[in-house]
Amino acid sequence: MTPGQRFTRRVRSALRKEAYGLLHAGPPSVQLMRPLGPRVPDDARVQQVLDFCMRVGEVLLSSGESADETTQTMQRLAAVAGLSAVDVDITFTSITMCCHRGMSAAPVTSMRLVRHRSLDLTRLEEVARIIERLERAELDLDAAATELSEAVSAPHPYPRWVATTGWAGLAGSIALLLGAEPLTALVAFLVTALIDRLGRLLNRWGLPAFFQQVVGGMVATGVTLALFAVGMFPPGTRPSLVVAASITVLLSGLSVVGTVQDAISSYYVTSAGRAAEIMLLSAGLLTGVVLALKIGFEFGVALEVAGELPTGVAQFGISALAGALAAASFSLAGYARLRPLLAAGLAGALGWSTYGALTQVVAFGPVAATGAAAVVVGLATGLLRRVGGVSPLVVTLAGITPLLPGFSAYRGFYQLAVEGLADGLVTVTIALGTGLALAAGVAFGDFVARPRTQPVLGLTEPPSEAEPQ
């Protein structure tokens, strides 16, 4: 063997070591070192691919998907379209995407703002179907872009009043889950329907979300206080469950799961932005409830917190069914079709049944039981990623809805208004811990069960120091 051949082998070994180090160092270095292929993509092609990926990312992010999942989807689509060396940066309200073209041409960067956030599970499902068909080469980029435009601009599959019925059904189901009487559940249904229609009007007027939460909390508590004052609730009923159910509905729109998933995935800026939004909207809800309670005290009307929630075999069955109805109602409010509705209902029943069994049989604490039930929902979400057919986000969002700490939150709000700061802060902290346990449990279960991605360069072990001669 000549010295030149030995030198070539040493260079090849060094390159392999460098590639292995880049692979395990994580993004964006791996992205930058990927080969660009025999031809450098021109500006027009790059801009077309970036625009398509950015529009997909906007739909995912505005629907509540985590930054990590959105980033991976965008990078995967870019690679399918021929751009393997791309970087994606998400900062809660904006998406930036850059295509690197080596030393042969300047990089191309595009940015898109996520101005509005809305829950449309049918649109999300259509976009997921377009992504899947593009990855299977059933669509080219032009056809996929056309179908994406049609999916984004298409009207909702149901009239707006159907979504209102979904939100109201969620409140009624949560009230039944908490052991409320049929009359209390009916009042929760009607009050939440009123809040939704009023919120739609305020949103049309451009009122910020913080004040919409204030109005929602005041309406939920004030209407219940008024009905209680005029004798609408007979003795033995628990009208405070109306407020607890309405609070659960107002909390269900917050992206708690996405916030924790972003933090776990090291998207700290996006996680911080979502956390700030959650804190602000929760503060608005707290303000509305406490203001209404204070006004009620001025008129001599006090809406005390319900005592211990009922247990037993019969109540367990009713609560499991109510959990399924709550999850399905949430999906209906998000304009989901029949198949996602069924999947959401199963996830809701599974999640609450796990929680109920752990608290009533094994005597787990509420926070630990909530976290364990969320892990079960996360496992179902991860398995769903393997089989497809229904967007995993449907199962994630709907499955945890019956577990949201609406009752604990109202208890804390009441204590802050009546019993003092110390007791209220303890209960509100428990509600916050329950929400974090929900999000962390879902993220962990999804991570365990989701399919694993293959290494980019096909290296599975460190290269040896030198190749055999």
Short mmCIF file of C-alpha atoms in Angstrom, two decimals:
data_model
loop_
_atom_site.label_atom_id
_atom_site.label_comp_id
_atom_site.label_asym_id
_atom_site.label_seq_id
_atom_site.Cartn_x
_atom_site.Cartn_y
_atom_site.Cartn_z
CA MET A 1 0.00 0.00 0.00
CA THR A 2 1.39 3.38 -0.99
CA PRO A 3 1.70 6.38 1.38
CA GLY A 4 -0.99 8.17 -0.62
CA GLN A 5 -3.47 5.33 -0.01
CA ARG A 6 -2.73 5.32 3.76
CA PHE A 7 -3.23 9.12 3.84
CA THR A 8 -6.57 8.70 2.09
CA ARG A 9 -7.69 6.15 4.66
CA ARG A 10 -6.71 8.42 7.54
CA VAL A 11 -8.64 11.33 5.99
CA ARG A 12 -11.68 9.14 5.52
CA SER A 13 -11.48 7.96 9.13
CA ALA A 14 -11.20 11.55 10.37
CA LEU A 15 -14.20 12.60 8.29
CA ARG A 16 -16.25 9.74 9.69
CA LYS A 17 -15.36 10.76 13.24
CA GLU A 18 -16.32 14.35 12.54
CA ALA A 19 -19.65 13.29 11.02
CA TYR A 20 -20.37 11.10 14.04
CA GLY A 21 -19.60 13.98 16.40
CA LEU A 22 -21.86 16.32 14.47
CA LEU A 23 -24.65 13.77 14.52
CA HIS A 24 -24.57 13.41 18.29
CA ALA A 25 -24.04 17.11 18.95
CA GLY A 26 -27.62 17.77 17.83
CA PRO A 27 -29.13 20.45 15.60
CA PRO A 28 -28.43 22.79 13.90
CA SER A 29 -24.94 21.46 13.08
CA VAL A 30 -26.32 18.27 11.58
CA GLN A 31 -28.61 20.27 9.36
CA LEU A 32 -25.79 22.49 8.12
CA MET A 33 -23.55 19.56 7.22
CA ARG A 34 -26.10 17.62 5.21
CA PRO A 35 -25.21 17.31 1.51
CA LEU A 36 -27.05 19.60 -0.83
CA GLY A 37 -27.09 17.19 -3.73
CA PRO A 38 -25.61 17.56 -7.18
CA ARG A 39 -27.34 20.88 -7.84
CA VAL A 40 -27.72 24.00 -5.72
CA PRO A 41 -31.45 24.87 -5.49
CA ASP A 42 -32.35 28.20 -7.03
CA ASP A 43 -34.08 31.03 -5.21
CA ALA A 44 -37.52 30.36 -6.69
CA ARG A 45 -37.53 26.70 -5.67
CA VAL A 46 -36.23 27.47 -2.20
CA GLN A 47 -38.84 30.17 -1.66
CA GLN A 48 -41.63 27.85 -2.81
CA VAL A 49 -40.57 25.14 -0.37
CA LEU A 50 -40.08 27.57 2.50
CA ASP A 51 -43.49 29.15 1.93
CA PHE A 52 -45.21 25.76 2.00
CA CYS A 53 -43.37 24.66 5.15
CA MET A 54 -44.07 27.95 6.88
CA ARG A 55 -47.79 27.75 6.15
CA VAL A 56 -47.92 24.21 7.54
CA GLY A 57 -46.01 25.35 10.61
CA GLU A 58 -48.42 28.22 11.15
CA VAL A 59 -51.41 25.85 11.15
CA LEU A 60 -49.73 23.48 13.60
CA LEU A 61 -48.51 26.18 15.98
CA SER A 62 -51.79 28.11 15.99
CA SER A 63 -53.64 24.86 16.79
CA GLY A 64 -51.58 24.29 19.93
CA GLU A 65 -48.94 21.88 18.64
CA SER A 66 -45.60 21.96 20.42
CA ALA A 67 -42.65 23.82 18.92
CA ASP A 68 -40.63 20.61 18.75
CA GLU A 69 -43.26 18.72 16.76
CA THR A 70 -43.82 21.74 14.49
CA THR A 71 -40.07 22.07 13.86
CA GLN A 72 -39.63 18.39 13.05
CA THR A 73 -42.58 18.42 10.66
CA MET A 74 -41.27 21.46 8.81
CA GLN A 75 -37.77 20.02 8.50
CA ARG A 76 -39.17 16.71 7.30
CA LEU A 77 -41.26 18.42 4.63
CA ALA A 78 -38.29 20.48 3.48
CA ALA A 79 -36.18 17.33 3.14
CA VAL A 80 -38.93 15.62 1.12
CA ALA A 81 -39.00 18.68 -1.18
CA GLY A 82 -35.23 18.53 -1.69
CA LEU A 83 -33.95 20.98 0.94
CA SER A 84 -32.13 18.98 3.60
CA ALA A 85 -30.00 21.81 5.04
CA VAL A 86 -32.60 23.99 6.76
CA ASP A 87 -32.96 25.57 10.18
CA VAL A 88 -36.26 26.40 11.89
CA ASP A 89 -36.62 28.86 14.77
CA ILE A 90 -39.93 29.29 16.61
CA THR A 91 -40.53 32.01 19.18
CA PHE A 92 -44.22 31.62 20.09
CA THR A 93 -45.51 34.37 17.81
CA SER A 94 -43.18 33.92 14.83
CA ILE A 95 -41.61 31.20 12.70
CA THR A 96 -38.29 31.73 10.94
CA MET A 97 -36.90 29.24 8.44
CA CYS A 98 -33.53 29.39 6.68
CA CYS A 99 -32.19 27.26 3.83
CA HIS A 100 -28.41 26.92 3.66
CA ARG A 101 -26.84 26.35 0.23
CA GLY A 102 -23.22 25.88 1.18
CA MET A 103 -20.53 28.10 -0.32
CA SER A 104 -22.16 28.15 -3.76
CA ALA A 105 -25.06 30.50 -3.03
CA ALA A 106 -26.36 32.77 -0.30
CA PRO A 107 -28.83 31.34 2.24
CA VAL A 108 -32.54 32.11 1.91
CA THR A 109 -34.49 33.08 5.03
CA SER A 110 -38.21 33.57 5.48
CA MET A 111 -40.30 34.59 8.50
CA ARG A 112 -44.01 34.27 9.24
CA LEU A 113 -46.01 35.70 12.16
CA VAL A 114 -48.61 33.62 13.99
CA ARG A 115 -51.16 36.34 14.66
CA HIS A 116 -54.23 34.29 15.52
CA ARG A 117 -54.74 31.07 17.48
CA SER A 118 -57.84 29.02 16.90
CA LEU A 119 -58.89 25.42 17.45
CA ASP A 120 -60.07 23.76 14.24
CA LEU A 121 -59.38 20.03 14.51
CA THR A 122 -60.83 19.32 11.06
CA ARG A 123 -58.38 21.76 9.48
CA LEU A 124 -55.57 20.17 11.47
CA GLU A 125 -56.63 16.73 10.27
CA GLU A 126 -56.72 17.89 6.65
CA VAL A 127 -53.24 19.38 6.92
CA ALA A 128 -51.95 16.14 8.47
CA ARG A 129 -53.43 14.21 5.56
CA ILE A 130 -51.71 16.53 3.04
CA ILE A 131 -48.38 16.05 4.84
CA GLU A 132 -48.76 12.28 4.78
CA ARG A 133 -49.62 12.19 1.06
CA LEU A 134 -46.67 14.46 0.23
CA GLU A 135 -44.29 12.21 2.16
CA ARG A 136 -45.63 9.15 0.33
CA ALA A 137 -45.02 10.93 -3.01
CA GLU A 138 -48.74 10.88 -3.83
CA LEU A 139 -48.61 14.67 -4.28
CA ASP A 140 -46.00 16.98 -5.70
CA LEU A 141 -45.25 20.30 -4.04
CA ASP A 142 -47.53 22.35 -6.29
CA ALA A 143 -50.52 20.08 -5.71
CA ALA A 144 -49.82 19.96 -1.97
CA ALA A 145 -49.64 23.77 -1.81
CA THR A 146 -52.98 24.03 -3.63
CA GLU A 147 -54.67 21.57 -1.29
CA LEU A 148 -53.18 23.35 1.70
CA SER A 149 -54.65 26.67 0.55
CA GLU A 150 -58.06 25.02 0.13
CA ALA A 151 -57.87 23.41 3.58
CA VAL A 152 -56.87 26.65 5.32
CA SER A 153 -59.49 28.78 3.59
CA ALA A 154 -62.31 26.21 3.84
CA PRO A 155 -65.20 27.10 6.16
CA HIS A 156 -65.76 25.18 9.37
CA PRO A 157 -67.59 21.88 8.83
CA TYR A 158 -70.30 22.89 11.35
CA PRO A 159 -72.20 26.12 12.06
CA ARG A 160 -70.89 28.24 14.91
CA TRP A 161 -73.79 27.27 17.17
CA VAL A 162 -72.61 23.66 17.06
CA ALA A 163 -69.29 24.75 18.56
CA THR A 164 -71.24 26.66 21.23
CA THR A 165 -73.15 23.46 21.96
CA GLY A 166 -69.80 21.67 22.30
CA TRP A 167 -68.48 24.14 24.88
CA ALA A 168 -71.77 24.05 26.77
CA GLY A 169 -71.79 20.25 26.64
CA LEU A 170 -68.28 20.25 28.07
CA ALA A 171 -69.45 22.30 31.06
CA GLY A 172 -72.50 20.11 31.65
CA SER A 173 -70.40 16.95 31.43
CA ILE A 174 -67.81 18.32 33.87
CA ALA A 175 -70.59 19.18 36.32
CA LEU A 176 -71.90 15.61 36.15
CA LEU A 177 -68.36 14.30 36.53
CA LEU A 178 -68.04 16.29 39.75
CA GLY A 179 -71.27 14.76 41.07
CA ALA A 180 -73.68 17.59 40.29
CA GLU A 181 -77.42 17.09 40.06
CA PRO A 182 -79.08 17.22 36.60
CA LEU A 183 -80.43 20.73 37.30
CA THR A 184 -76.95 22.00 38.17
CA ALA A 185 -75.52 20.40 35.02
CA LEU A 186 -78.26 22.05 32.94
CA VAL A 187 -77.48 25.46 34.45
CA ALA A 188 -73.76 24.92 33.74
CA PHE A 189 -74.70 24.09 30.13
CA LEU A 190 -76.74 27.28 29.69
CA VAL A 191 -74.30 29.58 31.50
CA THR A 192 -71.36 28.35 29.41
CA ALA A 193 -73.35 28.77 26.21
CA LEU A 194 -73.98 32.39 27.24
CA ILE A 195 -70.28 32.91 27.98
CA ASP A 196 -69.28 31.50 24.59
CA ARG A 197 -71.68 33.70 22.63
CA LEU A 198 -70.65 36.75 24.64
CA GLY A 199 -66.98 35.92 24.12
CA ARG A 200 -67.55 35.64 20.38
CA LEU A 201 -69.11 39.10 20.37
CA LEU A 202 -66.26 40.59 22.42
CA ASN A 203 -63.72 38.94 20.15
CA ARG A 204 -65.40 40.50 17.15
CA TRP A 205 -65.04 43.88 18.84
CA GLY A 206 -61.33 43.22 19.30
CA LEU A 207 -61.31 43.01 23.11
CA PRO A 208 -58.01 41.48 24.34
CA ALA A 209 -58.11 37.91 25.63
CA PHE A 210 -57.30 38.98 29.20
CA PHE A 211 -60.49 41.02 29.48
CA GLN A 212 -62.47 38.26 27.81
CA GLN A 213 -61.33 35.92 30.61
CA VAL A 214 -62.34 38.55 33.18
CA VAL A 215 -65.80 38.80 31.62
CA GLY A 216 -66.10 35.01 31.42
CA GLY A 217 -65.23 34.56 35.09
CA MET A 218 -67.63 37.32 36.14
CA VAL A 219 -70.51 35.96 34.06
CA ALA A 220 -70.02 32.39 35.27
CA THR A 221 -69.96 33.44 38.92
CA GLY A 222 -72.42 36.34 38.72
CA VAL A 223 -75.17 34.45 36.90
CA THR A 224 -74.83 31.53 39.31
CA LEU A 225 -75.04 33.92 42.28
CA ALA A 226 -78.15 35.56 40.82
CA LEU A 227 -79.88 32.23 40.23
CA PHE A 228 -78.96 31.11 43.73
CA ALA A 229 -80.33 34.34 45.21
CA VAL A 230 -83.74 33.94 43.52
CA GLY A 231 -84.06 30.32 44.71
CA MET A 232 -83.31 28.59 41.43
CA PHE A 233 -81.32 25.90 43.22
CA PRO A 234 -83.36 23.81 45.68
CA PRO A 235 -81.81 22.69 49.00
CA GLY A 236 -79.29 19.91 48.62
CA THR A 237 -77.88 21.09 45.30
CA ARG A 238 -74.39 22.50 44.90
CA PRO A 239 -74.49 25.59 42.67
CA SER A 240 -70.76 26.19 43.08
CA LEU A 241 -70.19 23.27 40.67
CA VAL A 242 -71.64 25.50 37.94
CA VAL A 243 -68.75 27.90 38.44
CA ALA A 244 -66.24 25.05 38.66
CA ALA A 245 -67.49 23.59 35.37
CA SER A 246 -67.40 26.99 33.66
CA ILE A 247 -63.85 27.58 34.92
CA THR A 248 -62.82 24.22 33.46
CA VAL A 249 -64.14 25.32 30.07
CA LEU A 250 -62.25 28.61 30.29
CA LEU A 251 -59.08 26.76 31.28
CA SER A 252 -59.40 24.22 28.46
CA GLY A 253 -58.31 26.76 25.86
CA LEU A 254 -54.93 27.34 27.54
CA SER A 255 -51.89 25.63 26.02
CA VAL A 256 -50.57 24.05 29.23
CA VAL A 257 -49.43 20.86 27.51
CA GLY A 258 -47.59 22.70 24.73
CA THR A 259 -45.86 24.91 27.31
CA VAL A 260 -44.37 21.99 29.23
CA GLN A 261 -43.52 20.09 26.05
CA ASP A 262 -41.61 23.11 24.76
CA ALA A 263 -39.71 23.46 28.03
CA ILE A 264 -38.81 19.76 28.06
CA SER A 265 -37.68 19.97 24.43
CA SER A 266 -35.43 22.99 25.26
CA TYR A 267 -37.57 25.53 23.38
CA TYR A 268 -37.33 27.88 26.33
CA VAL A 269 -38.28 31.11 24.59
CA THR A 270 -41.47 29.62 23.17
CA SER A 271 -42.24 27.94 26.49
CA ALA A 272 -41.75 31.22 28.33
CA GLY A 273 -44.09 33.00 25.93
CA ARG A 274 -46.80 30.39 26.37
CA ALA A 275 -46.31 30.40 30.14
CA ALA A 276 -46.74 34.18 30.21
CA GLU A 277 -49.95 33.84 28.21
CA ILE A 278 -51.29 31.17 30.58
CA MET A 279 -50.46 33.26 33.64
CA LEU A 280 -52.08 36.36 32.17
CA LEU A 281 -55.29 34.57 31.13
CA SER A 282 -55.48 32.71 34.44
CA ALA A 283 -55.08 36.03 36.25
CA GLY A 284 -57.95 37.43 34.19
CA LEU A 285 -60.12 34.45 35.15
CA LEU A 286 -59.17 34.87 38.82
CA THR A 287 -60.01 38.56 38.66
CA GLY A 288 -63.44 37.94 37.18
CA VAL A 289 -64.41 35.25 39.70
CA VAL A 290 -63.17 37.18 42.74
CA LEU A 291 -64.89 40.41 41.60
CA ALA A 292 -68.20 38.59 41.19
CA LEU A 293 -67.84 36.93 44.59
CA LYS A 294 -67.08 40.30 46.21
CA ILE A 295 -70.17 41.84 44.59
CA GLY A 296 -72.22 38.92 45.86
CA PHE A 297 -70.98 39.50 49.40
CA GLU A 298 -72.07 43.13 49.17
CA PHE A 299 -75.62 41.91 48.47
CA GLY A 300 -75.46 39.24 51.13
CA VAL A 301 -75.19 36.32 48.73
CA ALA A 302 -72.36 33.84 49.35
CA LEU A 303 -71.68 30.94 46.99
CA GLU A 304 -69.72 28.54 49.13
CA VAL A 305 -67.52 25.81 47.72
CA ALA A 306 -69.06 22.35 47.51
CA GLY A 307 -67.80 19.83 50.06
CA GLU A 308 -66.13 16.54 49.29
CA LEU A 309 -67.02 15.15 45.91
CA PRO A 310 -69.14 11.97 45.95
CA THR A 311 -67.53 8.57 45.43
CA GLY A 312 -68.75 5.02 44.98
CA VAL A 313 -69.28 2.53 42.20
CA ALA A 314 -72.34 4.26 40.75
CA GLN A 315 -70.69 7.68 40.75
CA PHE A 316 -67.53 6.17 39.24
CA GLY A 317 -69.52 4.87 36.26
CA ILE A 318 -71.35 8.19 35.85
CA SER A 319 -68.07 10.11 36.04
CA ALA A 320 -66.36 7.85 33.49
CA LEU A 321 -69.25 8.37 31.07
CA ALA A 322 -69.21 12.11 31.79
CA GLY A 323 -65.46 12.14 31.12
CA ALA A 324 -66.06 10.60 27.71
CA LEU A 325 -68.82 13.12 26.97
CA ALA A 326 -66.61 16.00 28.13
CA ALA A 327 -63.74 14.98 25.84
CA ALA A 328 -66.10 14.44 22.90
CA SER A 329 -67.76 17.81 23.56
CA PHE A 330 -64.37 19.52 23.54
CA SER A 331 -63.62 17.94 20.16
CA LEU A 332 -67.02 19.01 18.87
CA ALA A 333 -66.25 22.56 19.99
CA GLY A 334 -63.06 22.23 17.92
CA TYR A 335 -65.06 21.22 14.82
CA ALA A 336 -63.85 17.61 14.85
CA ARG A 337 -65.59 15.01 12.69
CA LEU A 338 -67.10 11.70 13.87
CA ARG A 339 -63.96 9.55 14.02
CA PRO A 340 -61.93 12.05 16.08
CA LEU A 341 -64.98 12.50 18.33
CA LEU A 342 -64.99 8.79 19.12
CA ALA A 343 -61.23 8.73 19.70
CA ALA A 344 -61.49 11.76 21.99
CA GLY A 345 -64.32 10.18 23.96
CA LEU A 346 -62.33 7.00 24.51
CA ALA A 347 -59.30 9.03 25.62
CA GLY A 348 -61.40 11.05 28.06
CA ALA A 349 -62.98 7.94 29.58
CA LEU A 350 -59.60 6.22 29.82
CA GLY A 351 -57.91 9.20 31.44
CA TRP A 352 -60.59 9.85 34.03
CA SER A 353 -61.06 6.14 34.81
CA THR A 354 -57.34 5.91 35.58
CA TYR A 355 -57.58 8.97 37.80
CA GLY A 356 -60.69 7.70 39.59
CA ALA A 357 -59.20 4.26 40.20
CA LEU A 358 -55.99 5.71 41.62
CA THR A 359 -57.75 8.17 43.95
CA GLN A 360 -60.59 5.92 45.13
CA VAL A 361 -58.93 2.51 45.19
CA VAL A 362 -55.17 3.05 45.62
CA ALA A 363 -55.56 6.32 47.61
CA PHE A 364 -53.19 8.37 45.47
CA GLY A 365 -53.07 12.11 45.97
CA PRO A 366 -54.84 14.26 43.35
CA VAL A 367 -51.65 15.60 41.78
CA ALA A 368 -49.94 12.19 41.52
CA ALA A 369 -53.11 10.54 40.23
CA THR A 370 -53.56 13.28 37.64
CA GLY A 371 -49.99 12.83 36.44
CA ALA A 372 -50.40 9.05 36.15
CA ALA A 373 -53.68 9.44 34.24
CA ALA A 374 -52.00 11.93 31.92
CA VAL A 375 -49.23 9.40 31.22
CA VAL A 376 -51.92 6.96 30.08
CA VAL A 377 -53.38 9.61 27.75
CA GLY A 378 -49.87 10.36 26.48
CA LEU A 379 -49.25 6.67 25.76
CA ALA A 380 -52.46 6.57 23.75
CA THR A 381 -51.30 9.65 21.86
CA GLY A 382 -47.90 8.11 21.09
CA LEU A 383 -49.48 4.88 19.88
CA LEU A 384 -51.84 6.88 17.69
CA ARG A 385 -48.83 8.41 15.94
CA ARG A 386 -47.92 4.92 14.78
CA VAL A 387 -51.30 3.92 13.36
CA GLY A 388 -52.46 7.33 12.08
CA GLY A 389 -56.00 8.11 11.04
CA VAL A 390 -56.66 10.69 13.78
CA SER A 391 -54.51 13.66 14.70
CA PRO A 392 -52.68 12.91 17.98
CA LEU A 393 -53.37 16.46 19.13
CA VAL A 394 -57.08 15.60 19.27
CA VAL A 395 -56.42 12.84 21.80
CA THR A 396 -53.96 14.96 23.77
CA LEU A 397 -56.20 18.01 24.18
CA ALA A 398 -59.49 16.16 24.59
CA GLY A 399 -58.14 13.37 26.81
CA ILE A 400 -56.89 15.71 29.52
CA THR A 401 -59.96 17.97 29.53
CA PRO A 402 -61.87 15.97 32.20
CA LEU A 403 -58.74 16.15 34.39
CA LEU A 404 -58.35 19.94 34.33
CA PRO A 405 -58.36 21.42 37.86
CA GLY A 406 -61.46 23.58 37.51
CA PHE A 407 -62.86 22.59 40.91
CA SER A 408 -59.54 23.18 42.69
CA ALA A 409 -59.13 26.51 40.91
CA TYR A 410 -62.56 27.72 42.05
CA ARG A 411 -61.87 26.57 45.61
CA GLY A 412 -58.64 28.59 45.55
CA PHE A 413 -60.36 31.63 44.07
CA TYR A 414 -63.06 31.47 46.75
CA GLN A 415 -60.48 31.19 49.52
CA LEU A 416 -58.59 34.18 48.14
CA ALA A 417 -61.80 36.22 48.22
CA VAL A 418 -63.12 35.01 51.59
CA GLU A 419 -60.73 33.04 53.78
CA GLY A 420 -57.47 34.89 53.28
CA LEU A 421 -54.37 34.92 51.15
CA ALA A 422 -52.51 31.98 52.74
CA ASP A 423 -55.18 29.31 52.26
CA GLY A 424 -56.04 30.55 48.80
CA LEU A 425 -52.45 30.50 47.60
CA VAL A 426 -52.01 26.92 48.83
CA THR A 427 -55.07 25.72 46.92
CA VAL A 428 -54.19 27.68 43.79
CA THR A 429 -50.69 26.17 43.96
CA ILE A 430 -52.24 22.69 44.11
CA ALA A 431 -54.32 23.54 41.03
CA LEU A 432 -51.16 24.78 39.30
CA GLY A 433 -49.33 21.58 40.27
CA THR A 434 -52.19 19.54 38.86
CA GLY A 435 -51.92 21.38 35.56
CA LEU A 436 -48.17 20.83 35.41
CA ALA A 437 -48.63 17.14 36.25
CA LEU A 438 -51.12 16.90 33.39
CA ALA A 439 -48.76 18.43 30.90
CA ALA A 440 -45.66 16.55 32.05
CA GLY A 441 -47.51 13.23 32.14
CA VAL A 442 -48.83 13.64 28.61
CA ALA A 443 -45.38 14.64 27.33
CA PHE A 444 -43.72 11.64 28.99
CA GLY A 445 -46.30 9.13 27.77
CA ASP A 446 -46.12 10.49 24.24
CA PHE A 447 -42.31 10.30 24.31
CA VAL A 448 -42.34 6.66 25.45
CA ALA A 449 -44.83 5.44 22.86
CA ARG A 450 -44.08 7.58 19.81
CA PRO A 451 -42.10 6.00 16.93
CA ARG A 452 -38.38 6.65 17.00
CA THR A 453 -36.70 8.54 14.16
CA GLN A 454 -33.72 7.00 12.37
CA PRO A 455 -30.23 8.57 12.54
CA VAL A 456 -29.65 11.06 9.77
CA LEU A 457 -26.32 9.72 8.53
CA GLY A 458 -26.94 6.10 9.32
CA LEU A 459 -24.22 5.95 11.99
CA THR A 460 -25.21 3.84 14.99
CA GLU A 461 -21.86 3.48 16.77
CA PRO A 462 -18.63 5.49 17.03
CA PRO A 463 -16.17 4.82 14.22
CA SER A 464 -12.98 3.08 15.16
CA GLU A 465 -9.68 4.94 15.45
CA ALA A 466 -8.37 3.46 12.22
CA GLU A 467 -9.73 1.17 9.56
CA PRO A 468 -8.13 -2.23 9.20
CA GLN A 469 -5.27 -2.26 6.74
#
